């Protein structure tokens, strides 16, 4: 990945903090420029529109999120089922933090629901697909024949948990989804 200019990095960092905390529609380009400590002209030098900045915001979240899921999986003890449940348990732990706002990809998709062709929608879909493929590989490595279908079930559980916890503000729902994922993987492993 090519090195970004310091100004562009500051803009993306400011967009990341503001979009995640307040939502993409609630945050103006002026607010992002101010948070980055730059002029709006400088922001528009690096991003031709707010839509391009929204796309860059989600792209900046992809690898860190994937790396975190992989880390939680690798650091967990036990079977593949235990390790997949560990991802959910760590998400639930994160959800207990007062600044946690849920999945930035799902929240952005909800805000852009009437704009299916928006470039950020593709970024979000690609991220979700990469997570599914990564899960499928881990399940295949564990010798599970139906690894692709099972990975899709786990993604549905994860995204359902993200959505449900935003409604109820109770991370126990994420833990319940993790227990369901563990059960599915355990059953498929036998």
GROMACS .gro file of C-alpha atoms in nm:
model
  190
    1UNK     CA    1   0.000   0.000   0.000
    2UNK     CA    2   0.151   0.337  -0.099
    3UNK     CA    3   0.240   0.585   0.172
    4UNK     CA    4  -0.029   0.849   0.222
    5UNK     CA    5   0.051   1.214   0.279
    6UNK     CA    6   0.037   1.329   0.641
    7UNK     CA    7  -0.254   1.561   0.557
    8UNK     CA    8  -0.455   1.280   0.399
    9UNK     CA    9  -0.386   1.057   0.702
   10UNK     CA   10  -0.508   1.334   0.935
   11UNK     CA   11  -0.826   1.375   0.729
   12UNK     CA   12  -0.899   1.001   0.733
   13UNK     CA   13  -0.825   0.983   1.105
   14UNK     CA   14  -1.060   1.274   1.176
   15UNK     CA   15  -1.329   1.122   0.952
   16UNK     CA   16  -1.287   0.789   1.127
   17UNK     CA   17  -1.336   0.938   1.472
   18UNK     CA   18  -1.628   1.162   1.374
   19UNK     CA   19  -1.815   0.928   1.137
   20UNK     CA   20  -1.791   0.640   1.384
   21UNK     CA   21  -1.897   0.851   1.682
   22UNK     CA   22  -2.174   1.053   1.519
   23UNK     CA   23  -2.268   0.889   1.187
   24UNK     CA   24  -2.184   0.990   0.833
   25UNK     CA   25  -2.486   1.209   0.770
   26UNK     CA   26  -2.448   1.401   1.097
   27UNK     CA   27  -2.086   1.500   1.025
   28UNK     CA   28  -2.005   1.780   0.785
   29UNK     CA   29  -1.694   1.818   0.574
   30UNK     CA   30  -1.629   2.139   0.769
   31UNK     CA   31  -1.625   1.943   1.097
   32UNK     CA   32  -1.380   1.689   0.955
   33UNK     CA   33  -1.147   1.962   0.825
   34UNK     CA   34  -1.160   2.135   1.162
   35UNK     CA   35  -1.092   1.810   1.353
   36UNK     CA   36  -0.799   1.738   1.118
   37UNK     CA   37  -0.664   2.089   1.173
   38UNK     CA   38  -0.672   2.162   0.802
   39UNK     CA   39  -0.864   2.383   0.566
   40UNK     CA   40  -1.162   2.260   0.370
   41UNK     CA   41  -0.963   2.338   0.056
   42UNK     CA   42  -0.693   2.095   0.169
   43UNK     CA   43  -0.955   1.830   0.240
   44UNK     CA   44  -1.099   1.871  -0.109
   45UNK     CA   45  -0.749   1.852  -0.256
   46UNK     CA   46  -0.729   1.495  -0.121
   47UNK     CA   47  -1.095   1.394  -0.159
   48UNK     CA   48  -1.312   1.524  -0.440
   49UNK     CA   49  -1.633   1.474  -0.237
   50UNK     CA   50  -1.772   1.366   0.098
   51UNK     CA   51  -1.870   1.039  -0.071
   52UNK     CA   52  -1.503   0.971  -0.152
   53UNK     CA   53  -1.416   1.045   0.210
   54UNK     CA   54  -1.686   0.804   0.334
   55UNK     CA   55  -1.540   0.536   0.109
   56UNK     CA   56  -1.187   0.604   0.242
   57UNK     CA   57  -1.321   0.594   0.601
   58UNK     CA   58  -1.453   0.241   0.552
   59UNK     CA   59  -1.142   0.129   0.365
   60UNK     CA   60  -0.935   0.246   0.662
   61UNK     CA   61  -1.141   0.023   0.895
   62UNK     CA   62  -1.112  -0.296   0.689
   63UNK     CA   63  -0.763  -0.424   0.773
   64UNK     CA   64  -0.762  -0.323   1.141
   65UNK     CA   65  -1.095  -0.500   1.195
   66UNK     CA   66  -0.983  -0.813   1.010
   67UNK     CA   67  -0.653  -0.816   1.200
   68UNK     CA   68  -0.839  -0.795   1.530
   69UNK     CA   69  -1.069  -1.087   1.445
   70UNK     CA   70  -0.767  -1.292   1.337
   71UNK     CA   71  -0.579  -1.201   1.656
   72UNK     CA   72  -0.871  -1.300   1.878
   73UNK     CA   73  -0.903  -1.630   1.693
   74UNK     CA   74  -0.529  -1.708   1.710
   75UNK     CA   75  -0.493  -1.613   2.077
   76UNK     CA   76  -0.788  -1.826   2.191
   77UNK     CA   77  -0.736  -2.171   2.337
   78UNK     CA   78  -0.933  -2.480   2.248
   79UNK     CA   79  -1.106  -2.610   1.942
   80UNK     CA   80  -1.199  -2.417   1.631
   81UNK     CA   81  -1.548  -2.382   1.783
   82UNK     CA   82  -1.396  -2.229   2.100
   83UNK     CA   83  -1.181  -1.995   1.895
   84UNK     CA   84  -1.475  -1.871   1.687
   85UNK     CA   85  -1.675  -1.815   2.004
   86UNK     CA   86  -1.377  -1.614   2.135
   87UNK     CA   87  -1.425  -1.364   1.850
   88UNK     CA   88  -1.782  -1.303   1.967
   89UNK     CA   89  -1.676  -1.281   2.333
   90UNK     CA   90  -1.416  -1.019   2.246
   91UNK     CA   91  -1.669  -0.821   2.043
   92UNK     CA   92  -1.904  -0.836   2.345
   93UNK     CA   93  -1.621  -0.710   2.567
   94UNK     CA   94  -1.563  -0.422   2.323
   95UNK     CA   95  -1.936  -0.346   2.319
   96UNK     CA   96  -1.926  -0.283   2.692
   97UNK     CA   97  -1.700   0.019   2.638
   98UNK     CA   98  -1.897   0.346   2.652
   99UNK     CA   99  -1.753   0.471   2.320
  100UNK     CA  100  -1.849   0.155   2.129
  101UNK     CA  101  -2.100   0.230   1.854
  102UNK     CA  102  -2.125  -0.106   1.678
  103UNK     CA  103  -2.009  -0.211   1.336
  104UNK     CA  104  -1.909   0.092   1.130
  105UNK     CA  105  -1.976  -0.101   0.810
  106UNK     CA  106  -2.335  -0.187   0.908
  107UNK     CA  107  -2.406   0.159   1.045
  108UNK     CA  108  -2.282   0.316   0.721
  109UNK     CA  109  -2.488   0.070   0.514
  110UNK     CA  110  -2.797   0.167   0.715
  111UNK     CA  111  -2.732   0.536   0.651
  112UNK     CA  112  -2.681   0.469   0.279
  113UNK     CA  113  -2.964   0.216   0.239
  114UNK     CA  114  -3.130   0.433  -0.026
  115UNK     CA  115  -2.800   0.457  -0.220
  116UNK     CA  116  -2.705   0.097  -0.309
  117UNK     CA  117  -2.456   0.214  -0.572
  118UNK     CA  118  -2.256   0.428  -0.327
  119UNK     CA  119  -1.887   0.327  -0.335
  120UNK     CA  120  -1.890   0.279   0.045
  121UNK     CA  121  -2.154   0.008   0.005
  122UNK     CA  122  -1.909  -0.194  -0.204
  123UNK     CA  123  -1.633  -0.142   0.052
  124UNK     CA  124  -1.863  -0.270   0.327
  125UNK     CA  125  -1.978  -0.569   0.121
  126UNK     CA  126  -1.617  -0.654   0.034
  127UNK     CA  127  -1.519  -0.639   0.403
  128UNK     CA  128  -1.804  -0.868   0.506
  129UNK     CA  129  -1.717  -1.111   0.224
  130UNK     CA  130  -1.348  -1.113   0.326
  131UNK     CA  131  -1.449  -1.200   0.684
  132UNK     CA  132  -1.673  -1.481   0.555
  133UNK     CA  133  -1.395  -1.620   0.335
  134UNK     CA  134  -1.147  -1.602   0.622
  135UNK     CA  135  -1.390  -1.794   0.845
  136UNK     CA  136  -1.447  -2.049   0.570
  137UNK     CA  137  -1.071  -2.109   0.545
  138UNK     CA  138  -1.041  -2.162   0.922
  139UNK     CA  139  -1.334  -2.407   0.913
  140UNK     CA  140  -1.188  -2.591   0.614
  141UNK     CA  141  -0.855  -2.620   0.796
  142UNK     CA  142  -1.050  -2.780   1.084
  143UNK     CA  143  -1.178  -3.044   0.841
  144UNK     CA  144  -1.536  -2.923   0.819
  145UNK     CA  145  -1.688  -3.023   0.486
  146UNK     CA  146  -1.964  -2.762   0.485
  147UNK     CA  147  -1.719  -2.482   0.567
  148UNK     CA  148  -1.859  -2.226   0.320
  149UNK     CA  149  -2.219  -2.263   0.438
  150UNK     CA  150  -2.115  -2.265   0.802
  151UNK     CA  151  -1.904  -1.950   0.754
  152UNK     CA  152  -2.208  -1.775   0.608
  153UNK     CA  153  -2.417  -1.882   0.911
  154UNK     CA  154  -2.154  -1.738   1.145
  155UNK     CA  155  -2.149  -1.408   0.953
  156UNK     CA  156  -2.527  -1.387   0.984
  157UNK     CA  157  -2.497  -1.449   1.358
  158UNK     CA  158  -2.226  -1.182   1.391
  159UNK     CA  159  -2.412  -0.918   1.193
  160UNK     CA  160  -2.736  -1.005   1.371
  161UNK     CA  161  -2.558  -0.967   1.704
  162UNK     CA  162  -2.417  -0.629   1.601
  163UNK     CA  163  -2.764  -0.510   1.502
  164UNK     CA  164  -2.941  -0.651   1.807
  165UNK     CA  165  -2.697  -0.499   2.054
  166UNK     CA  166  -2.753  -0.157   1.896
  167UNK     CA  167  -3.126  -0.194   1.961
  168UNK     CA  168  -3.106  -0.340   2.313
  169UNK     CA  169  -2.770  -0.197   2.424
  170UNK     CA  170  -2.697  -0.534   2.585
  171UNK     CA  171  -2.373  -0.713   2.483
  172UNK     CA  172  -2.513  -1.039   2.623
  173UNK     CA  173  -2.679  -1.079   2.281
  174UNK     CA  174  -2.334  -1.097   2.122
  175UNK     CA  175  -2.233  -1.365   2.373
  176UNK     CA  176  -2.553  -1.558   2.291
  177UNK     CA  177  -2.469  -1.540   1.920
  178UNK     CA  178  -2.119  -1.665   2.002
  179UNK     CA  179  -2.262  -1.962   2.190
  180UNK     CA  180  -2.482  -2.040   1.887
  181UNK     CA  181  -2.180  -2.015   1.654
  182UNK     CA  182  -1.982  -2.247   1.882
  183UNK     CA  183  -2.268  -2.497   1.882
  184UNK     CA  184  -2.293  -2.489   1.502
  185UNK     CA  185  -1.920  -2.544   1.459
  186UNK     CA  186  -1.911  -2.818   1.723
  187UNK     CA  187  -2.198  -3.000   1.553
  188UNK     CA  188  -2.030  -2.972   1.213
  189UNK     CA  189  -1.702  -3.100   1.358
  190UNK     CA  190  -1.852  -3.431   1.477
   0.00000   0.00000   0.00000
